[in-house]
Amino acid sequence: MTLSRTSTTAQEWIAHDPDPRTAAELKALSEEELAERFANPLTFGTAGLRGPLRGGPNGMNLAVVLRATWAVAKVLHDRGLSGQNVVVGRDARHGSDEFALAAAEVLAAQGFTVTLMFTAVPTPVVAFAVRRQAAVAGVMITASHNPPTDNGYKVYFEGGYPIVSPTDREIEQAMAQAPHADEIERAAVEPSGVDEVQRFVERAAQVRHTHGSARVALTPLHGVGGEFVLDALVRAGFADVHVVDEQFAPDPDFPTVSSPNPEDPAATEALLKLAADVDADVAVALDPDADRCAIGVPTPDGWRMLSGDETGWLLGDYILSQIEPGPVTEATVVASTVVSSRMLAAIAAEHGAQHIETLTGFKWLVRADEQLPGSTLAYAYEEAIGHCVDPAAVRDKDGISAAVLACDLVVAMQHRGHTLLDALDDLARRHGVHTTTAVSRPVNDAHEAAAVLDRLRRTPPDRLAGFDVTVTDLRDDDGPLRTDALILSGGDGDTSVRVVVRPSGTEPKVKSYIEVRCGDVGDLDAARVRARHLQDELAADFFGREQT
């Protein structure tokens, strides 16, 4: 896109920017920089917008929030939902309080009743409140585990479901028609929502199945989940909780970590040290908006974090074990994504439940029972440490209730004289050893990511880890799994390997998800060594190939 400083689009945006800081920022840019800001406006990815805090249509700023909210209101009006309730919440990131207030004021001016959360809250609180209140929509200002320089705008519609197409495209189209940002009407809104927060915490505490306590080490990684998960754990009977003090209070700069993501080993170093120091039974890390939860466990070689898949197997099996066998279980649905481990499908089959595989993202996972009349979703997870353990209350990933349930599982294992590692061994004996990992290739943009996939389509590998390869192109799928991704799989009677390659939906990366399964578990340790060797071989081979 060629854009000069006299461009009508850019100059009109700057002239009508309601924030003098971002207006001045845009005025100071070179022509090339200004062109970049207007070339690719933010679009709805994982149920919302996410981007760097900066001026212009491809950043998160007051003008973008006002226009996006006007667009949400228009779509609701067009669907005959005028005047009904909308929930607005925020995390503690830079700009979140200003953006949430602006969103609430626009909705109020458009005639909606608005519940504006009185304080910074976890993302699942908004999903819960939308569902419980039967609100027509919810807006959450958050960038989840992104760097401190980012923020975002997540949207829920009726039922507390994250939006999917065509809703996201309708909102984008409406944004293109929105008035200038400083011409969008706003009306005063008083914060509220205290009751909803209390109900959410009470509900999260009720996911327990056992009685008794365990010693818990906890970090919210400078996010908003600390007080909420602590309250939920205490209400659930877990009073022996030790927190990483320097990471407990919300801080938008995330000063003690290079990345506020519990999947990053460096982010959980302080947690695992605390767990060892206090002789904890389990360690819990939340991401900054507390919609994701990672679990750490003691091992003979020290503490380690479980992978998202390992936690998914454990929680899925635990939830299914609590459901009455027979017709109730047969009407029960669990779900995982196309890039997650295959083990949950085997666990579901063993219990007599239904397993559904979806595209990546909880906007798809929480709809897994949508086309199954008479069946109900009981659990969904994705490998990126997201877990939906109480779909009746929260149709999205929820780190608070997942933390309570994980601690409950620890107690359940203790009652049997077992640990979570024992439970993983038991699952491996029942379903084979599964190991998973992921490798990523950075790219400059979505076009380069698409080019990487296209090259792989044209010249896929003949063999991986010594096995002949079968290629499945999900772009050719004529069902709900149609997406820009490739599945490469192979194996023999005992061993199977699988690699799923797709562009990231939130970052400039191409991601490859690797799983190895070894069915011969006569010697569990030997099976794990072999599986990890094959996994490492696949990661090295495939990552090396993707770098060429």
mmCIF file with all atom_site columns, C-alpha atoms in Angstrom, residues 40 93 96 126 144 163 168 216 257 304 315 345 353 364 367 369 393-394 400 416 431 461 476 516 531 544:
data_model
loop_
_atom_site.group_PDB
_atom_site.id
_atom_site.type_symbol
_atom_site.label_atom_id
_atom_site.label_alt_id
_atom_site.label_comp_id
_atom_site.label_asym_id
_atom_site.label_entity_id
_atom_site.label_seq_id
_atom_site.pdbx_PDB_ins_code
_atom_site.Cartn_x
_atom_site.Cartn_y
_atom_site.Cartn_z
_atom_site.occupancy
_atom_site.B_iso_or_equiv
_atom_site.pdbx_formal_charge
_atom_site.auth_seq_id
_atom_site.auth_comp_id
_atom_site.auth_asym_id
_atom_site.auth_atom_id
_atom_site.pdbx_PDB_model_num
ATOM 1  C CA . ASN A 1 40  ? -3.206  -4.136  7.627  1.00 0.00 ? 40  ASN A CA 1
ATOM 2  C CA . ARG A 1 93  ? -2.523  -4.421  31.413 1.00 0.00 ? 93  ARG A CA 1
ATOM 3  C CA . SER A 1 96  ? -7.039  -1.864  29.979 1.00 0.00 ? 96  SER A CA 1
ATOM 4  C CA . VAL A 1 126 ? -16.598 -12.341 31.939 1.00 0.00 ? 126 VAL A CA 1
ATOM 5  C CA . SER A 1 144 ? -3.686  -12.905 27.784 1.00 0.00 ? 144 SER A CA 1
ATOM 6  C CA . ILE A 1 163 ? -17.375 -15.557 18.760 1.00 0.00 ? 163 ILE A CA 1
ATOM 7  C CA . ASP A 1 168 ? -16.259 -11.909 13.609 1.00 0.00 ? 168 ASP A CA 1
ATOM 8  C CA . VAL A 1 216 ? -0.041  -25.798 47.034 1.00 0.00 ? 216 VAL A CA 1
ATOM 9  C CA . VAL A 1 257 ? 9.816   -12.767 33.741 1.00 0.00 ? 257 VAL A CA 1
ATOM 10 C CA . ARG A 1 304 ? 8.910   -30.198 36.710 1.00 0.00 ? 304 ARG A CA 1
ATOM 11 C CA . LEU A 1 315 ? -8.162  -34.028 34.113 1.00 0.00 ? 315 LEU A CA 1
ATOM 12 C CA . ALA A 1 345 ? -9.805  -40.014 22.444 1.00 0.00 ? 345 ALA A CA 1
ATOM 13 C CA . ALA A 1 353 ? -17.896 -41.341 26.303 1.00 0.00 ? 353 ALA A CA 1
ATOM 14 C CA . TRP A 1 364 ? -14.334 -24.349 18.588 1.00 0.00 ? 364 TRP A CA 1
ATOM 15 C CA . ARG A 1 367 ? -18.936 -25.900 20.723 1.00 0.00 ? 367 ARG A CA 1
ATOM 16 C CA . ASP A 1 369 ? -21.441 -30.739 21.582 1.00 0.00 ? 369 ASP A CA 1
ATOM 17 C CA . ALA A 1 393 ? -20.702 -22.444 33.938 1.00 0.00 ? 393 ALA A CA 1
ATOM 18 C CA . VAL A 1 394 ? -17.878 -21.235 31.675 1.00 0.00 ? 394 VAL A CA 1
ATOM 19 C CA . ILE A 1 400 ? -9.198  -20.831 38.158 1.00 0.00 ? 400 ILE A CA 1
ATOM 20 C CA . ARG A 1 416 ? -5.006  -44.056 47.046 1.00 0.00 ? 416 ARG A CA 1
ATOM 21 C CA . HIS A 1 431 ? -3.285  -46.492 26.337 1.00 0.00 ? 431 HIS A CA 1
ATOM 22 C CA . PRO A 1 461 ? 8.932   -35.633 3.179  1.00 0.00 ? 461 PRO A CA 1
ATOM 23 C CA . ASP A 1 476 ? -9.131  -30.147 1.506  1.00 0.00 ? 476 ASP A CA 1
ATOM 24 C CA . VAL A 1 516 ? 4.880   -40.269 19.270 1.00 0.00 ? 516 VAL A CA 1
ATOM 25 C CA . ALA A 1 531 ? 9.308   -42.525 22.332 1.00 0.00 ? 531 ALA A CA 1
ATOM 26 C CA . GLY A 1 544 ? 15.882  -28.586 10.206 1.00 0.00 ? 544 GLY A CA 1
#
